[in-house]
Amino acid sequence: MKQLKERILRDGKSLDGGILKVDSFINHQMDPILMKSVAVEFVKRFAHLPITKIVTIEASGIAPAIMVGYLLELPVVFVKKAKPKTMENMAVAQVYSFTKDRTYDVCVSKEFLKEGDKVLFIDDFLANGNAALGIIELAKEAKAQILGMGFIIEKAFQEGGNILRQKTDIQIESLARIKTLALNQVTFED
Ligand code: 5GP
């Protein structure tokens, strides 16, 4: 996706430890015009699948997910990173966070993710794939089926993409695949 790659080159900042900062247009300040283009591209790539629900994980996935849900006219569910005291009957899975270097629980009400749901999962980044693997576990527990996973940015030099593509039959799509990330220098696959 040319527009996205150009924006990453212009406004993305690469930090130590293989982290790309995109907080001026994706995950702090957000550019809704870019987000709309991102959602249109996801819809193109996943339109052939019989999706019934969009699922994401708070917080950075919510903006692209709701745009996709709006375009497809489907409900959007965000998985929570902390268990709300009032929530019962939940599916829970564990996720290791690469950026925070700790393990946390993710959870979703079985009222909103359940048997019969055919899910498209949307998130901002695919890195080591831990969040995505946690979501796959969560969906399994809730008896929902994941048909597709769409990421705005994949850091292709990390293992998540390979793991998901080799170990699952889920359709995996990333709109910008980063090959290398050095201080203020980003290169893309393709
Ligand atoms: P994974 O579980 O695939 O290792 O990492 C996915 C999550 O970690 C994403 O949802 C994102 O929030 C965060 N993340 C991983 N790498 C980066 C990065 O380079 N930049 C930012 N901003 N977030 C990242």
Short mmCIF file of C-alpha atoms and ligand atoms in Angstrom, two decimals:
data_model
loop_
_atom_site.label_atom_id
_atom_site.label_comp_id
_atom_site.label_asym_id
_atom_site.label_seq_id
_atom_site.Cartn_x
_atom_site.Cartn_y
_atom_site.Cartn_z
CA MET A 1 0.00 0.00 0.00
CA LYS A 2 1.96 2.94 -1.41
CA GLN A 3 0.26 5.71 0.59
CA LEU A 4 0.96 3.91 3.88
CA LYS A 5 4.59 3.16 3.03
CA GLU A 6 5.20 6.80 2.07
CA ARG A 7 3.68 7.94 5.35
CA ILE A 8 5.87 5.54 7.35
CA LEU A 9 8.95 6.87 5.53
CA ARG A 10 7.88 10.46 6.15
CA ASP A 11 6.57 10.32 9.74
CA GLY A 12 7.65 6.98 11.26
CA LYS A 13 10.56 6.99 13.68
CA SER A 14 12.69 3.92 14.27
CA LEU A 15 13.84 3.46 17.84
CA ASP A 16 16.37 1.13 19.48
CA GLY A 17 15.31 -2.50 19.79
CA GLY A 18 13.47 -2.76 16.47
CA ILE A 19 10.57 -0.53 17.45
CA LEU A 20 8.87 1.69 14.89
CA LYS A 21 7.13 4.73 16.36
CA VAL A 22 4.01 5.71 14.42
CA ASP A 23 2.32 7.74 17.11
CA SER A 24 1.84 10.84 14.96
CA PHE A 25 -0.56 9.05 12.55
CA ILE A 26 -1.61 5.59 13.86
CA ASN A 27 -1.51 4.93 17.57
CA HIS A 28 -1.63 8.19 19.49
CA GLN A 29 -2.59 10.99 17.13
CA MET A 30 -4.54 9.27 14.33
CA ASP A 31 -5.03 10.22 10.70
CA PRO A 32 -8.63 9.22 9.85
CA ILE A 33 -8.09 9.70 6.11
CA LEU A 34 -5.17 7.27 6.12
CA MET A 35 -7.18 4.96 8.42
CA LYS A 36 -10.03 4.98 5.90
CA SER A 37 -7.64 4.02 3.08
CA VAL A 38 -6.22 1.27 5.29
CA ALA A 39 -9.74 -0.07 5.92
CA VAL A 40 -10.62 0.05 2.20
CA GLU A 41 -7.51 -2.02 1.46
CA PHE A 42 -8.41 -4.56 4.17
CA VAL A 43 -11.94 -4.84 2.74
CA LYS A 44 -10.48 -5.51 -0.75
CA ARG A 45 -8.22 -8.26 0.57
CA PHE A 46 -10.81 -10.00 2.77
CA ALA A 47 -14.03 -9.36 0.83
CA HIS A 48 -14.25 -12.98 -0.42
CA LEU A 49 -14.47 -14.39 3.12
CA PRO A 50 -17.86 -14.94 4.86
CA ILE A 51 -16.94 -12.72 7.83
CA THR A 52 -19.61 -11.97 10.44
CA LYS A 53 -17.59 -10.01 13.03
CA ILE A 54 -14.50 -7.79 13.30
CA VAL A 55 -12.31 -8.37 16.35
CA THR A 56 -9.38 -6.28 17.54
CA ILE A 57 -7.39 -5.70 20.73
CA GLU A 58 -7.34 -2.46 22.67
CA ALA A 59 -6.22 0.16 22.13
CA SER A 60 -4.39 0.70 18.83
CA GLY A 61 -6.44 -1.79 16.83
CA ILE A 62 -9.75 -0.09 17.55
CA ALA A 63 -9.46 2.73 14.99
CA PRO A 64 -8.74 0.56 11.92
CA ALA A 65 -11.16 -2.14 13.13
CA ILE A 66 -14.10 0.22 13.46
CA MET A 67 -13.42 1.62 9.98
CA VAL A 68 -13.47 -1.92 8.56
CA GLY A 69 -16.64 -2.72 10.52
CA TYR A 70 -18.25 0.46 9.19
CA LEU A 71 -17.42 -0.42 5.58
CA LEU A 72 -18.55 -4.05 5.93
CA GLU A 73 -21.50 -3.13 8.18
CA LEU A 74 -20.41 -5.70 10.75
CA PRO A 75 -20.14 -5.53 14.56
CA VAL A 76 -16.72 -4.74 16.03
CA VAL A 77 -15.51 -6.30 19.29
CA PHE A 78 -12.35 -5.23 21.07
CA VAL A 79 -10.56 -7.67 23.30
CA LYS A 80 -9.66 -6.18 26.68
CA LYS A 81 -6.21 -6.17 28.22
CA ALA A 82 -7.52 -6.12 31.81
CA LYS A 83 -10.44 -8.07 33.25
CA PRO A 84 -13.31 -5.74 34.12
CA LYS A 85 -14.68 -6.50 37.62
CA THR A 86 -18.23 -6.65 36.31
CA MET A 87 -17.56 -9.05 33.44
CA GLU A 88 -18.53 -12.68 33.85
CA ASN A 89 -18.51 -15.61 31.43
CA MET A 90 -15.31 -14.57 29.70
CA ALA A 91 -12.78 -16.25 27.49
CA VAL A 92 -9.23 -15.52 28.73
CA ALA A 93 -5.79 -16.07 27.16
CA GLN A 94 -2.25 -15.00 27.98
CA VAL A 95 -0.14 -12.72 25.79
CA TYR A 96 3.52 -11.77 26.06
CA SER A 97 4.06 -8.11 25.15
CA PHE A 98 7.16 -7.39 23.10
CA THR A 99 7.05 -3.63 23.67
CA LYS A 100 6.40 -3.89 27.44
CA ASP A 101 8.37 -7.11 28.14
CA ARG A 102 5.68 -8.67 30.34
CA THR A 103 2.85 -11.21 30.15
CA TYR A 104 -0.74 -10.14 30.56
CA ASP A 105 -4.24 -11.63 30.27
CA VAL A 106 -6.53 -10.71 27.41
CA CYS A 107 -10.23 -11.34 27.75
CA VAL A 108 -13.52 -11.04 25.97
CA SER A 109 -17.10 -11.71 26.98
CA LYS A 110 -18.48 -14.96 25.55
CA GLU A 111 -21.61 -12.95 24.85
CA PHE A 112 -19.73 -11.06 22.12
CA LEU A 113 -17.41 -13.77 20.80
CA LYS A 114 -19.04 -17.15 20.45
CA GLU A 115 -19.73 -20.25 18.41
CA GLY A 116 -20.82 -19.39 14.87
CA ASP A 117 -18.80 -16.14 14.70
CA LYS A 118 -16.55 -15.94 11.64
CA VAL A 119 -13.91 -13.44 12.58
CA LEU A 120 -11.64 -10.97 10.84
CA PHE A 121 -8.99 -9.84 13.35
CA ILE A 122 -7.44 -6.39 12.76
CA ASP A 123 -4.43 -4.88 14.56
CA ASP A 124 -1.84 -2.16 14.08
CA PHE A 125 1.37 -4.26 14.25
CA LEU A 126 2.48 -7.84 13.66
CA ALA A 127 5.88 -8.37 15.30
CA ASN A 128 6.57 -11.69 17.07
CA GLY A 129 2.96 -12.74 16.73
CA ASN A 130 2.26 -13.11 20.45
CA ALA A 131 -0.85 -10.92 20.45
CA ALA A 132 -2.18 -12.75 17.37
CA LEU A 133 -1.48 -16.18 18.94
CA GLY A 134 -3.28 -15.06 22.11
CA ILE A 135 -6.28 -14.03 20.03
CA ILE A 136 -6.28 -17.42 18.28
CA GLU A 137 -6.33 -19.11 21.73
CA LEU A 138 -9.10 -16.79 22.89
CA ALA A 139 -11.22 -17.53 19.82
CA LYS A 140 -10.68 -21.25 20.34
CA GLU A 141 -11.91 -20.95 23.92
CA ALA A 142 -14.94 -18.96 22.77
CA LYS A 143 -15.53 -21.51 19.94
CA ALA A 144 -15.37 -18.74 17.32
CA GLN A 145 -13.56 -19.23 14.01
CA ILE A 146 -10.87 -16.82 12.76
CA LEU A 147 -10.87 -16.59 8.96
CA GLY A 148 -8.54 -13.64 8.45
CA MET A 149 -5.98 -11.49 10.26
CA GLY A 150 -5.08 -8.05 8.91
CA PHE A 151 -2.22 -5.91 10.19
CA ILE A 152 -1.42 -2.34 9.16
CA ILE A 153 2.33 -2.90 9.61
CA GLU A 154 4.24 -6.19 9.73
CA LYS A 155 7.82 -6.19 10.92
CA ALA A 156 8.87 -8.99 8.58
CA PHE A 157 12.29 -9.29 10.24
CA GLN A 158 10.50 -10.70 13.29
CA GLU A 159 8.96 -14.16 13.40
CA GLY A 160 5.22 -13.49 13.79
CA GLY A 161 4.38 -13.52 10.08
CA ASN A 162 6.21 -16.81 9.45
CA ILE A 163 4.67 -18.48 12.50
CA LEU A 164 1.11 -17.47 11.60
CA ARG A 165 1.47 -18.34 7.89
CA GLN A 166 3.09 -21.73 8.59
CA LYS A 167 1.10 -22.86 11.62
CA THR A 168 -2.42 -21.75 10.71
CA ASP A 169 -4.68 -21.77 7.65
CA ILE A 170 -5.88 -18.25 8.49
CA GLN A 171 -5.46 -15.69 5.68
CA ILE A 172 -2.79 -13.26 6.92
CA GLU A 173 -2.47 -9.81 5.28
CA SER A 174 -0.18 -6.90 6.13
CA LEU A 175 -0.39 -3.58 4.31
CA ALA A 176 3.26 -2.59 4.80
CA ARG A 177 5.90 -5.26 5.38
CA ILE A 178 9.08 -3.85 6.88
CA LYS A 179 12.26 -5.63 5.88
CA THR A 180 14.81 -3.64 7.88
CA LEU A 181 14.60 -1.03 10.59
CA ALA A 182 17.73 0.96 11.43
CA LEU A 183 17.97 4.33 13.10
CA ASN A 184 15.90 6.61 10.84
CA GLN A 185 16.09 4.12 7.98
CA VAL A 186 13.17 1.90 7.01
CA THR A 187 13.11 -0.53 4.07
CA PHE A 188 10.13 -2.57 2.85
CA GLU A 189 9.66 -6.06 1.41
CA ASP A 190 8.53 -6.33 -2.28
P1 5GP B 1 3.53 -9.07 18.71
O1 5GP B 1 2.60 -9.66 19.71
O2 5GP B 1 3.21 -9.46 17.28
O3 5GP B 1 4.97 -9.31 19.04
O4 5GP B 1 3.35 -7.50 18.81
C1 5GP B 1 2.12 -6.94 18.51
C2 5GP B 1 1.78 -5.77 19.38
O5 5GP B 1 2.94 -5.14 19.95
C3 5GP B 1 1.07 -4.73 18.55
O6 5GP B 1 -0.30 -4.79 18.83
C4 5GP B 1 1.68 -3.42 18.96
O7 5GP B 1 0.84 -2.79 19.90
C5 5GP B 1 2.97 -3.76 19.64
N1 5GP B 1 4.16 -3.54 18.78
C6 5GP B 1 5.02 -4.48 18.34
N2 5GP B 1 6.02 -3.92 17.64
C7 5GP B 1 5.77 -2.60 17.64
C8 5GP B 1 6.47 -1.48 17.07
O8 5GP B 1 7.53 -1.58 16.42
N3 5GP B 1 5.91 -0.25 17.26
C9 5GP B 1 4.76 -0.07 17.97
N4 5GP B 1 4.29 1.18 18.06
N5 5GP B 1 4.09 -1.10 18.52
C10 5GP B 1 4.59 -2.36 18.36
#
